[in-house]
Coordinates of C-alpha atoms in Angstrom, one line a residue:
Chain A
M1 CA -24.4 45.3 -19.9
K2 CA -26.1 42.5 -22.0
M3 CA -24.5 39.1 -22.2
S4 CA -24.0 37.0 -25.5
P5 CA -24.6 33.3 -25.3
E6 CA -20.8 32.9 -25.7
M7 CA -20.2 35.1 -22.5
I8 CA -23.0 33.4 -20.6
K9 CA -21.3 29.9 -21.4
A10 CA -17.7 31.4 -20.5
Q11 CA -19.1 32.6 -17.2
E12 CA -20.6 29.2 -16.4
N13 CA -17.1 27.7 -17.1
M14 CA -15.5 30.1 -14.7
K15 CA -17.4 28.8 -11.8
P16 CA -15.6 26.8 -9.0
G17 CA -15.2 23.1 -10.0
V18 CA -15.8 23.4 -13.6
I19 CA -12.3 23.9 -14.9
T20 CA -10.4 24.7 -11.7
A21 CA -11.4 24.0 -8.1
E22 CA -11.6 27.8 -7.2
G23 CA -12.8 29.0 -10.5
F24 CA -11.9 32.3 -12.1
L25 CA -14.3 34.9 -10.6
G26 CA -13.3 35.0 -6.8
E27 CA -15.9 36.8 -4.9
D28 CA -17.0 38.9 -8.0
D29 CA -20.8 38.5 -8.6
R30 CA -20.8 41.0 -11.7
N31 CA -21.4 39.6 -15.0
L32 CA -18.5 39.1 -17.1
V33 CA -19.0 41.7 -19.6
D34 CA -19.1 44.1 -16.9
I35 CA -15.8 42.8 -15.3
I36 CA -14.0 43.0 -18.5
L37 CA -15.3 46.5 -19.4
Q38 CA -14.1 48.0 -16.0
D39 CA -10.9 46.4 -16.2
E40 CA -10.5 47.7 -19.7
Q41 CA -11.2 51.3 -18.4
E42 CA -8.7 50.8 -15.5
M43 CA -6.0 49.4 -17.9
A44 CA -6.6 52.7 -20.2
A45 CA -6.6 55.1 -17.1
L46 CA -3.3 53.6 -16.0
K47 CA -2.0 53.7 -19.8
L48 CA -1.5 50.0 -19.7
D49 CA -1.7 48.3 -23.2
F50 CA -2.9 44.7 -22.9
D51 CA -0.6 43.5 -25.7
K52 CA 2.5 45.1 -24.1
V53 CA 1.5 43.7 -20.8
A54 CA 1.1 40.1 -22.2
Q55 CA 4.6 40.2 -23.9
K56 CA 6.1 41.4 -20.6
L57 CA 4.4 38.6 -18.7
K58 CA 5.5 36.0 -21.3
K59 CA 9.2 37.4 -21.4
L60 CA 9.5 37.1 -17.4
L61 CA 7.8 33.6 -17.4
E62 CA 10.4 32.4 -20.1
V63 CA 13.1 33.8 -18.0
G64 CA 11.8 32.1 -14.9
E65 CA 11.7 28.7 -16.5
K66 CA 15.5 28.8 -16.5
G67 CA 15.4 28.4 -12.8
L68 CA 14.4 24.8 -13.3
G69 CA 11.9 24.9 -10.7
E70 CA 13.8 27.1 -8.4
P71 CA 13.2 30.9 -8.0
I72 CA 15.6 33.0 -10.1
T73 CA 16.7 36.7 -9.9
Y74 CA 16.4 38.8 -13.2
E75 CA 16.8 42.4 -13.4
N76 CA 14.8 43.9 -10.5
F77 CA 12.6 40.9 -10.4
E78 CA 12.5 37.4 -8.4
I79 CA 10.7 34.9 -10.6
F80 CA 9.6 31.6 -9.4
V81 CA 8.0 29.2 -12.2
Y82 CA 6.6 25.9 -11.3
E83 CA 4.6 23.4 -13.5
A84 CA 2.0 20.9 -12.3
R85 CA 0.9 17.8 -14.3
G86 CA -1.8 18.5 -16.7
F87 CA -3.6 21.2 -18.7
L88 CA -6.4 23.8 -18.1
A89 CA -8.8 24.7 -20.7
C90 CA -9.7 28.2 -21.4
P91 CA -13.2 29.1 -20.2
F92 CA -13.8 30.9 -23.6
E93 CA -13.3 27.4 -25.1
D94 CA -10.4 28.4 -27.6
G95 CA -7.6 26.5 -26.3
I96 CA -5.9 24.4 -23.6
F97 CA -2.8 25.5 -21.6
R98 CA -0.1 23.7 -19.5
K99 CA -0.3 24.2 -15.8
K100 CA 2.6 26.4 -15.7
V101 CA 2.5 29.3 -13.0
A102 CA 4.9 32.2 -12.5
V103 CA 5.1 34.1 -9.3
V104 CA 6.9 37.6 -10.1
K105 CA 8.1 39.7 -7.3
N106 CA 9.4 43.5 -8.1
L107 CA 12.4 43.6 -5.7
K108 CA 12.1 47.3 -5.5
N109 CA 8.9 47.6 -4.0
N110 CA 8.1 43.9 -2.9
E111 CA 4.7 43.7 -4.7
T112 CA 4.0 40.3 -6.1
I113 CA 1.7 38.9 -9.0
M114 CA 0.9 35.4 -9.8
Y115 CA -0.2 34.3 -13.2
S116 CA -0.1 31.2 -15.5
D117 CA 0.2 30.5 -19.1
L118 CA -3.8 30.6 -19.3
S119 CA -3.8 34.1 -17.4
I120 CA -1.7 35.5 -20.2
H121 CA -4.1 34.2 -22.8
L122 CA -7.0 35.5 -20.9
L123 CA -5.5 38.8 -20.7
E124 CA -4.2 39.2 -24.1
K125 CA -7.2 37.5 -26.1
H126 CA -10.1 38.3 -24.0
H127 CA -9.1 41.2 -21.8
F128 CA -10.3 39.2 -18.8
L129 CA -8.1 39.9 -15.8
Q130 CA -10.2 37.5 -13.7
G131 CA -12.8 38.3 -11.0
K132 CA -11.9 40.3 -7.7
G133 CA -10.7 37.8 -5.1
S134 CA -9.5 35.4 -7.5
K135 CA -6.1 33.9 -6.6
F136 CA -4.9 34.5 -10.3
R137 CA -6.4 38.1 -10.7
L138 CA -4.2 40.4 -12.5
D139 CA -5.3 43.6 -11.0
P140 CA -4.4 46.7 -13.2
E141 CA -2.8 48.7 -10.3
K142 CA -0.7 45.6 -9.2
I143 CA 0.2 45.0 -12.8
K144 CA 1.6 48.6 -13.0
K145 CA 3.4 48.4 -9.8
V146 CA 5.1 45.0 -10.4
L147 CA 5.9 45.4 -13.9
F148 CA 6.6 49.0 -14.5
D149 CA 7.6 50.7 -11.3
Chain B
M1 CA -54.9 35.1 0.7
N2 CA -53.8 35.8 -2.9
I3 CA -50.2 36.9 -1.6
W4 CA -49.7 33.1 -0.3
L5 CA -51.4 31.6 -3.5
A6 CA -48.6 32.4 -6.0
P7 CA -45.7 31.2 -4.0
L8 CA -47.5 28.1 -3.2
I9 CA -48.4 27.3 -6.8
V10 CA -44.7 28.0 -7.7
G11 CA -43.7 25.8 -4.7
I12 CA -46.0 22.9 -6.0
V13 CA -44.9 23.3 -9.6
S14 CA -41.3 23.2 -8.7
S15 CA -41.6 20.2 -6.6
V16 CA -43.6 18.3 -9.4
L17 CA -40.9 19.2 -11.9
S18 CA -38.0 18.1 -9.5
A19 CA -39.6 14.8 -8.9
L20 CA -40.2 14.6 -12.9
I21 CA -36.5 15.3 -13.5
V22 CA -35.5 12.5 -10.9
I23 CA -37.9 9.9 -12.5
V24 CA -36.7 10.7 -16.0
D25 CA -33.0 10.8 -15.0
S26 CA -33.3 7.4 -13.4
I27 CA -35.0 6.0 -16.5
V28 CA -32.9 7.5 -19.1
N29 CA -29.5 7.0 -17.3
N30 CA -30.5 3.4 -15.8
Y31 CA -27.8 1.1 -17.6
G32 CA -28.4 -1.7 -15.2
E33 CA -25.6 -4.0 -14.5
V34 CA -22.6 -4.3 -16.8
E35 CA -19.6 -6.3 -17.0
I36 CA -15.9 -4.9 -17.0
D37 CA -13.6 -7.6 -18.3
I38 CA -10.0 -6.8 -17.3
N39 CA -7.0 -8.3 -19.1
N40 CA -9.0 -10.9 -21.0
G41 CA -10.9 -12.5 -18.3
K42 CA -8.3 -12.3 -15.6
K43 CA -10.7 -10.2 -13.6
K44 CA -14.4 -9.7 -14.4
L45 CA -16.6 -7.2 -12.4
K46 CA -20.2 -6.9 -12.3
V47 CA -21.0 -3.3 -11.8
K48 CA -23.7 -0.7 -12.1
G49 CA -23.5 1.2 -15.3
G50 CA -23.5 4.8 -15.9
S51 CA -20.4 6.3 -14.1
P52 CA -17.0 7.2 -15.6
L53 CA -14.8 4.0 -15.8
L54 CA -12.3 5.6 -13.3
F55 CA -14.8 6.0 -10.5
T56 CA -16.5 2.6 -11.4
L57 CA -13.1 0.9 -11.0
A58 CA -12.3 2.7 -7.7
S59 CA -15.6 1.6 -6.3
E60 CA -14.3 -2.0 -6.8
N61 CA -11.0 -1.0 -5.2
I62 CA -9.1 -0.8 -8.4
F63 CA -7.3 2.5 -8.5
V64 CA -6.0 4.1 -11.9
P65 CA -3.6 6.7 -11.3
S66 CA -5.0 10.2 -11.6
A67 CA -3.3 13.4 -10.5
C68 CA -6.4 15.5 -10.5
G69 CA -9.0 13.1 -9.0
G70 CA -11.1 12.7 -12.2
R71 CA -11.4 16.2 -13.4
G72 CA -10.1 15.6 -16.9
S73 CA -7.1 18.1 -16.3
C74 CA -4.2 15.8 -15.7
G75 CA -4.4 13.2 -18.5
A76 CA -2.9 10.5 -16.2
C77 CA -5.8 8.0 -15.9
K78 CA -5.1 6.4 -19.3
V79 CA -6.5 3.0 -19.9
K80 CA -6.4 0.7 -23.0
V81 CA -9.9 -0.1 -24.0
L82 CA -10.5 -3.4 -26.0
S83 CA -14.1 -2.9 -26.8
D84 CA -16.0 -0.1 -28.4
V85 CA -17.1 2.9 -26.0
G86 CA -17.8 5.4 -28.8
E87 CA -15.9 8.3 -30.2
Y88 CA -13.2 10.1 -28.5
L89 CA -14.4 13.1 -26.5
P90 CA -13.0 16.5 -27.1
T91 CA -12.0 16.5 -23.4
E92 CA -9.7 13.5 -24.3
L93 CA -8.0 14.4 -27.5
P94 CA -5.7 17.2 -26.1
Y95 CA -4.0 14.4 -23.9
M96 CA -3.6 11.8 -26.7
S97 CA -0.9 11.0 -29.2
E98 CA -1.5 9.7 -32.5
E99 CA -0.1 6.4 -31.4
E100 CA -2.4 6.3 -28.3
I101 CA -5.4 7.0 -30.6
K102 CA -4.5 4.0 -32.7
E103 CA -4.1 1.7 -29.7
N104 CA -7.7 3.0 -28.2
I105 CA -6.0 4.5 -25.2
R106 CA -8.8 6.4 -23.4
L107 CA -9.1 8.6 -20.4
S108 CA -10.9 6.7 -17.9
C109 CA -12.4 9.7 -16.0
Q110 CA -14.1 10.7 -19.4
I111 CA -15.4 7.6 -20.7
K112 CA -18.8 6.2 -19.1
V113 CA -19.5 2.5 -18.5
K114 CA -22.8 2.1 -20.3
K115 CA -22.4 -1.4 -21.5
D116 CA -20.1 -4.5 -21.1
I117 CA -16.5 -3.3 -21.6
K118 CA -13.0 -4.9 -21.9
I119 CA -10.1 -3.2 -20.8
Q120 CA -6.3 -3.8 -20.1
L121 CA -4.7 -2.8 -17.0
P122 CA -1.1 -3.2 -15.7
E123 CA -1.2 -6.0 -13.0
E124 CA 0.4 -4.0 -10.4
L125 CA -2.8 -1.8 -10.0
F126 CA -4.4 -4.7 -8.5
N127 CA -2.1 -4.2 -5.5
V128 CA -3.0 -0.4 -4.9
K129 CA -4.8 0.2 -1.8
K130 CA -6.7 3.0 -0.4
L131 CA -5.9 3.6 3.2
T132 CA -6.8 6.2 5.7
G133 CA -3.7 7.0 7.5
K134 CA -3.0 9.2 10.5
V135 CA -0.6 12.1 10.5
V136 CA 2.1 11.5 13.1
S137 CA 4.5 14.3 12.6
I138 CA 4.8 17.3 10.3
K139 CA 8.3 18.8 10.2
D140 CA 9.6 22.1 8.5
V141 CA 12.7 20.8 6.6
T142 CA 13.1 24.1 4.9
H143 CA 11.0 27.4 5.0
D144 CA 8.7 26.0 2.4
I145 CA 9.1 22.3 2.4
K146 CA 7.4 20.0 5.1
E147 CA 8.1 16.3 5.9
V148 CA 4.9 14.6 6.6
R149 CA 4.8 11.5 8.4
I150 CA 1.7 9.0 7.9
K151 CA 1.1 6.1 10.0
L152 CA -0.9 3.7 7.9
P153 CA -3.6 1.2 9.3
E154 CA -2.0 -1.7 7.5
E155 CA 1.3 -2.5 5.5
I156 CA 1.9 -1.4 2.0
N157 CA 4.5 -3.0 -0.3
F158 CA 6.2 -0.3 -2.6
K159 CA 9.4 0.1 -4.5
A160 CA 11.8 2.9 -3.6
G161 CA 11.0 5.8 -5.9
Q162 CA 7.2 5.0 -6.3
Y163 CA 4.5 7.6 -5.2
V164 CA 1.1 7.7 -3.5
Q165 CA -1.8 10.1 -4.1
I166 CA -3.3 11.9 -1.1
V167 CA -6.8 13.0 -0.9
V168 CA -7.3 16.5 0.5
P169 CA -10.7 17.0 1.9
P170 CA -12.7 20.2 1.1
Y171 CA -11.5 23.1 3.2
D172 CA -12.2 26.8 3.3
K173 CA -13.3 27.9 -0.1
I174 CA -12.5 24.5 -1.8
K175 CA -15.8 22.6 -2.1
Q176 CA -14.7 19.2 -3.5
P177 CA -11.9 16.8 -2.5
T178 CA -8.7 17.2 -4.5
Q179 CA -6.0 14.3 -5.2
R180 CA -2.3 15.1 -5.7
A181 CA 0.6 12.7 -6.1
Y182 CA 3.7 12.8 -3.8
S183 CA 6.6 10.5 -4.1
I184 CA 7.5 8.7 -0.9
A185 CA 10.6 9.7 0.8
S186 CA 10.9 6.9 3.3
T187 CA 12.2 3.5 2.7
P188 CA 10.1 0.4 1.7
S189 CA 11.5 -1.5 4.8
K190 CA 9.0 0.7 6.8
K191 CA 5.8 -0.7 5.5
D192 CA 3.2 1.0 7.8
E193 CA 4.6 4.3 7.7
I194 CA 5.5 6.8 4.8
D195 CA 7.0 10.0 4.6
L196 CA 6.2 12.8 2.1
L197 CA 8.0 15.9 1.2
I198 CA 5.5 18.5 0.3
R199 CA 6.7 22.1 -1.0
L200 CA 4.2 25.1 -0.7
V201 CA 3.4 26.1 -4.2
P202 CA 1.6 29.6 -4.4
G203 CA -2.1 28.9 -5.1
G204 CA -1.7 25.3 -4.8
I205 CA -4.8 23.6 -3.3
A206 CA -3.2 20.6 -1.8
T207 CA 0.0 22.3 -0.8
T208 CA -1.8 25.2 0.9
Y209 CA -4.0 22.4 2.8
V210 CA -0.7 20.6 4.1
H211 CA 1.1 23.7 5.0
N212 CA -1.8 25.7 6.6
Y213 CA -4.5 23.3 7.6
L214 CA -3.2 19.8 8.2
K215 CA -2.3 19.1 11.8
E216 CA -0.6 16.1 13.6
G217 CA -3.2 13.6 14.5
D218 CA -5.4 14.3 11.5
N219 CA -6.5 11.5 9.3
L220 CA -5.4 11.6 5.7
E221 CA -6.5 9.3 2.8
V222 CA -3.7 7.7 0.9
I223 CA -4.0 5.8 -2.4
G224 CA -1.0 3.8 -3.7
P225 CA 1.6 2.8 -4.5
F226 CA 1.9 4.1 -8.2
G227 CA 4.7 4.7 -10.7
E228 CA 7.4 3.5 -12.8
F229 CA 10.2 5.3 -11.1
Y230 CA 12.4 3.0 -9.2
M231 CA 15.9 1.6 -9.4
R232 CA 16.7 -0.8 -12.3
D233 CA 18.3 -3.8 -11.4
T234 CA 21.7 -3.3 -13.2
D235 CA 25.4 -2.7 -12.4
A236 CA 25.2 0.7 -14.3
D237 CA 26.6 3.8 -12.5
M238 CA 23.6 6.1 -11.3
I239 CA 23.3 9.8 -12.1
C240 CA 20.6 11.0 -9.7
V241 CA 19.5 14.7 -10.2
A242 CA 16.7 16.2 -7.9
G243 CA 15.7 19.8 -6.9
G244 CA 13.4 20.9 -4.1
S245 CA 10.9 18.3 -2.9
G246 CA 12.2 16.2 -5.9
M247 CA 14.6 14.9 -3.1
A248 CA 11.7 12.5 -1.9
P249 CA 12.1 9.5 -4.3
I250 CA 15.8 9.8 -4.6
K251 CA 16.2 9.8 -1.0
S252 CA 14.1 6.7 -0.8
I253 CA 16.1 4.8 -3.6
V254 CA 19.5 5.6 -2.0
L255 CA 18.7 4.9 1.5
D256 CA 16.9 1.7 0.2
M257 CA 20.1 0.6 -1.7
Y258 CA 22.2 1.1 1.4
E259 CA 19.9 -0.8 3.7
R260 CA 20.0 -3.6 1.1
G261 CA 23.7 -3.7 0.8
I262 CA 23.7 -2.6 -3.0
T263 CA 26.8 -0.6 -2.6
N264 CA 28.8 -1.9 -5.5
R265 CA 27.2 0.7 -8.0
N266 CA 28.6 4.2 -8.2
V267 CA 25.9 6.7 -7.2
W268 CA 26.2 10.5 -8.1
Y269 CA 23.4 12.4 -6.5
F270 CA 23.2 16.1 -7.7
F271 CA 20.8 18.2 -5.5
G272 CA 19.9 21.6 -6.7
A273 CA 18.8 24.5 -4.5
R274 CA 18.6 28.3 -4.9
T275 CA 20.2 29.3 -1.4
E276 CA 21.5 27.7 1.9
K277 CA 18.1 27.9 3.3
D278 CA 16.8 25.8 0.5
L279 CA 19.0 22.9 1.4
F280 CA 18.0 20.1 3.8
Y281 CA 19.2 16.5 4.8
V282 CA 22.6 17.5 3.9
E283 CA 24.0 15.9 7.1
L284 CA 22.2 12.7 6.3
F285 CA 23.9 12.3 2.9
K286 CA 27.2 13.6 4.2
D287 CA 27.4 10.7 6.7
L288 CA 26.1 8.3 4.2
E289 CA 29.1 9.3 2.0
K290 CA 31.5 8.5 4.7
K291 CA 29.9 4.9 5.1
W292 CA 29.5 4.2 1.5
S293 CA 32.6 4.9 -0.7
N294 CA 30.7 4.6 -4.1
F295 CA 28.2 7.3 -3.0
H296 CA 28.8 10.9 -3.8
F297 CA 26.6 13.8 -2.7
I298 CA 26.8 17.0 -4.6
P299 CA 24.7 19.8 -3.4
A300 CA 24.8 22.9 -5.7
L301 CA 23.2 26.4 -5.1
S302 CA 22.2 28.7 -7.8
E303 CA 22.3 31.9 -5.8
P304 CA 24.2 31.5 -2.4
M305 CA 23.5 34.2 0.0
E306 CA 26.8 33.9 1.4
P307 CA 29.3 32.8 -1.3
E308 CA 32.3 33.3 0.5
K309 CA 31.0 30.9 3.4
W310 CA 29.6 28.3 0.9
N311 CA 32.3 25.8 -0.3
G312 CA 30.1 23.5 -2.5
E313 CA 29.2 23.9 -6.0
V314 CA 27.7 27.0 -7.5
G315 CA 25.5 27.2 -10.6
L316 CA 22.5 25.6 -12.0
I317 CA 22.1 21.8 -11.3
T318 CA 22.2 21.1 -15.0
D319 CA 25.6 23.0 -15.3
V320 CA 27.2 21.2 -12.3
M321 CA 26.0 17.9 -13.5
V322 CA 27.6 18.5 -16.9
K323 CA 30.8 19.7 -15.4
Y324 CA 31.2 16.3 -13.3
L325 CA 30.1 14.2 -16.2
E326 CA 33.1 15.8 -18.3
N327 CA 35.7 15.9 -15.7
V328 CA 35.1 13.8 -12.6
V329 CA 32.9 10.8 -13.4
D330 CA 34.4 7.9 -15.0
K331 CA 33.5 8.1 -18.8
N332 CA 34.1 4.4 -19.4
T333 CA 31.3 2.9 -17.3
K334 CA 27.6 2.5 -18.3
K335 CA 25.2 5.0 -16.7
E336 CA 21.6 5.4 -16.0
G337 CA 19.9 8.7 -15.2
Y338 CA 17.4 9.1 -12.4
L339 CA 15.5 12.4 -12.2
C340 CA 12.9 14.1 -10.1
G341 CA 11.8 17.7 -10.2
S342 CA 10.1 20.2 -12.3
P343 CA 9.2 19.3 -15.8
G344 CA 11.7 21.9 -17.0
M345 CA 14.4 20.6 -15.0
I346 CA 13.7 17.0 -16.1
N347 CA 13.5 18.1 -19.8
A348 CA 16.9 20.0 -19.4
C349 CA 18.7 17.1 -17.7
E350 CA 17.3 14.4 -20.0
K351 CA 18.7 16.3 -23.1
L352 CA 22.2 16.8 -21.4
L353 CA 22.5 13.2 -20.3
N354 CA 21.5 12.0 -23.8
E355 CA 24.3 14.3 -25.1
H356 CA 26.7 12.6 -22.8
G357 CA 25.7 9.2 -24.1
I358 CA 23.3 8.2 -21.3
K359 CA 20.2 6.9 -23.0
D360 CA 18.3 5.1 -20.1
V361 CA 17.0 7.8 -18.2
Y362 CA 14.1 7.3 -15.7
Y363 CA 11.8 9.9 -14.0
D364 CA 8.2 10.8 -12.8
K365 CA 7.5 14.0 -14.4
F366 CA 5.3 15.6 -11.8
A367 CA 5.8 18.8 -9.8

């Protein structure tokens, strides 16, 4: 799939060492449009709606913050939210986000996802779930298992 | 013959272009020697122009605090600039308040030294050292916090409560050095050895290195001391609150006070953890309570695993602190707050302390 100049710039920003040390792409060497398209198809196949997933992720992060830096149990989730000093810019260059990270474990199946404020924005606004192998990738299968099982 | 000709021509053209880029770059970006005037002539440095101020100062052994090592993502390396260095860059503005922009505070990792420049720096930064220490011990104090002891090649003078930055070398897929700030957990009386408490955070570059790669006997670069978090020299009662590895500076402050005989002040130390397995140094502080009548250690668990066996406080540390402020601590004395932990914990504590009439609250807000 052809890449627009904006997409080319965003993919450049996603490389290791530009915004974060490890970048956003993991070992994924596909172009950004292909990564997004395939994840959109997977999300649709699993009947996952980007906006609903984003709302759920926001809610769990908000609850996790009440743990004041310690893990907290909420419904069938264990949530640990931590924050580091500073901000991260969105690789699509449309905002900056605090370095707030949530680790959410579904206590029924022990599946875990890790995401940040920026991850939610990337999922919601750009349908970008990060490249395969990225530490912060929100894999559709994993999203379903952790959030909706 | 023709098979070799095309790659050969491409190779020659590429080499010529590369050489041309190097020559043009050295001409265009050659700013020659420039002067950095610090604190109105107190220090004058002659340096090679062209690099960011943060790195130029570091090359002259002046280390401005930076939690990200100059990537422009922490906003910590702020410096007041007294001369014109051009417009604010888009990478600086998110970190600046209106007040700071009026004062011409700039991010030293973002502005380049292209001509003579005048800046203002806190005098204590002149005492900051960059040292290569040796890791002499690594101990698990909980399932996810390690106590790392570093032997330094020379003595450093620090105030209890201050922090150092460690330089994590490239490892695994991490291709560049990373700097992170950690509070010193040992006391200033030990000048050639420091302890750090480092909690493993999922996905954390520096903490993953410390927990999974760093070994006893390894060298580790340390820059410091930094920070405005230390005991104020007053008679006020101290309300100290920490969680997890936030234990480090409070431990340093409390033990330093005891070592120096500053035992006339009431110290209330609220330490928050989730379960019994997240508690550490409990014996140390319980022993201190026996020796120092004005010291009170209150560990609290938010989710004890065996509530029937746990005879301490239960609940979030903020709730426990409020309970004590309202029912146990003498309301008629002047008080100061000393906090270390997550930004969320600090914000919540500061608000509650303020609501209880405690306005002097000190902290270093980093995770």
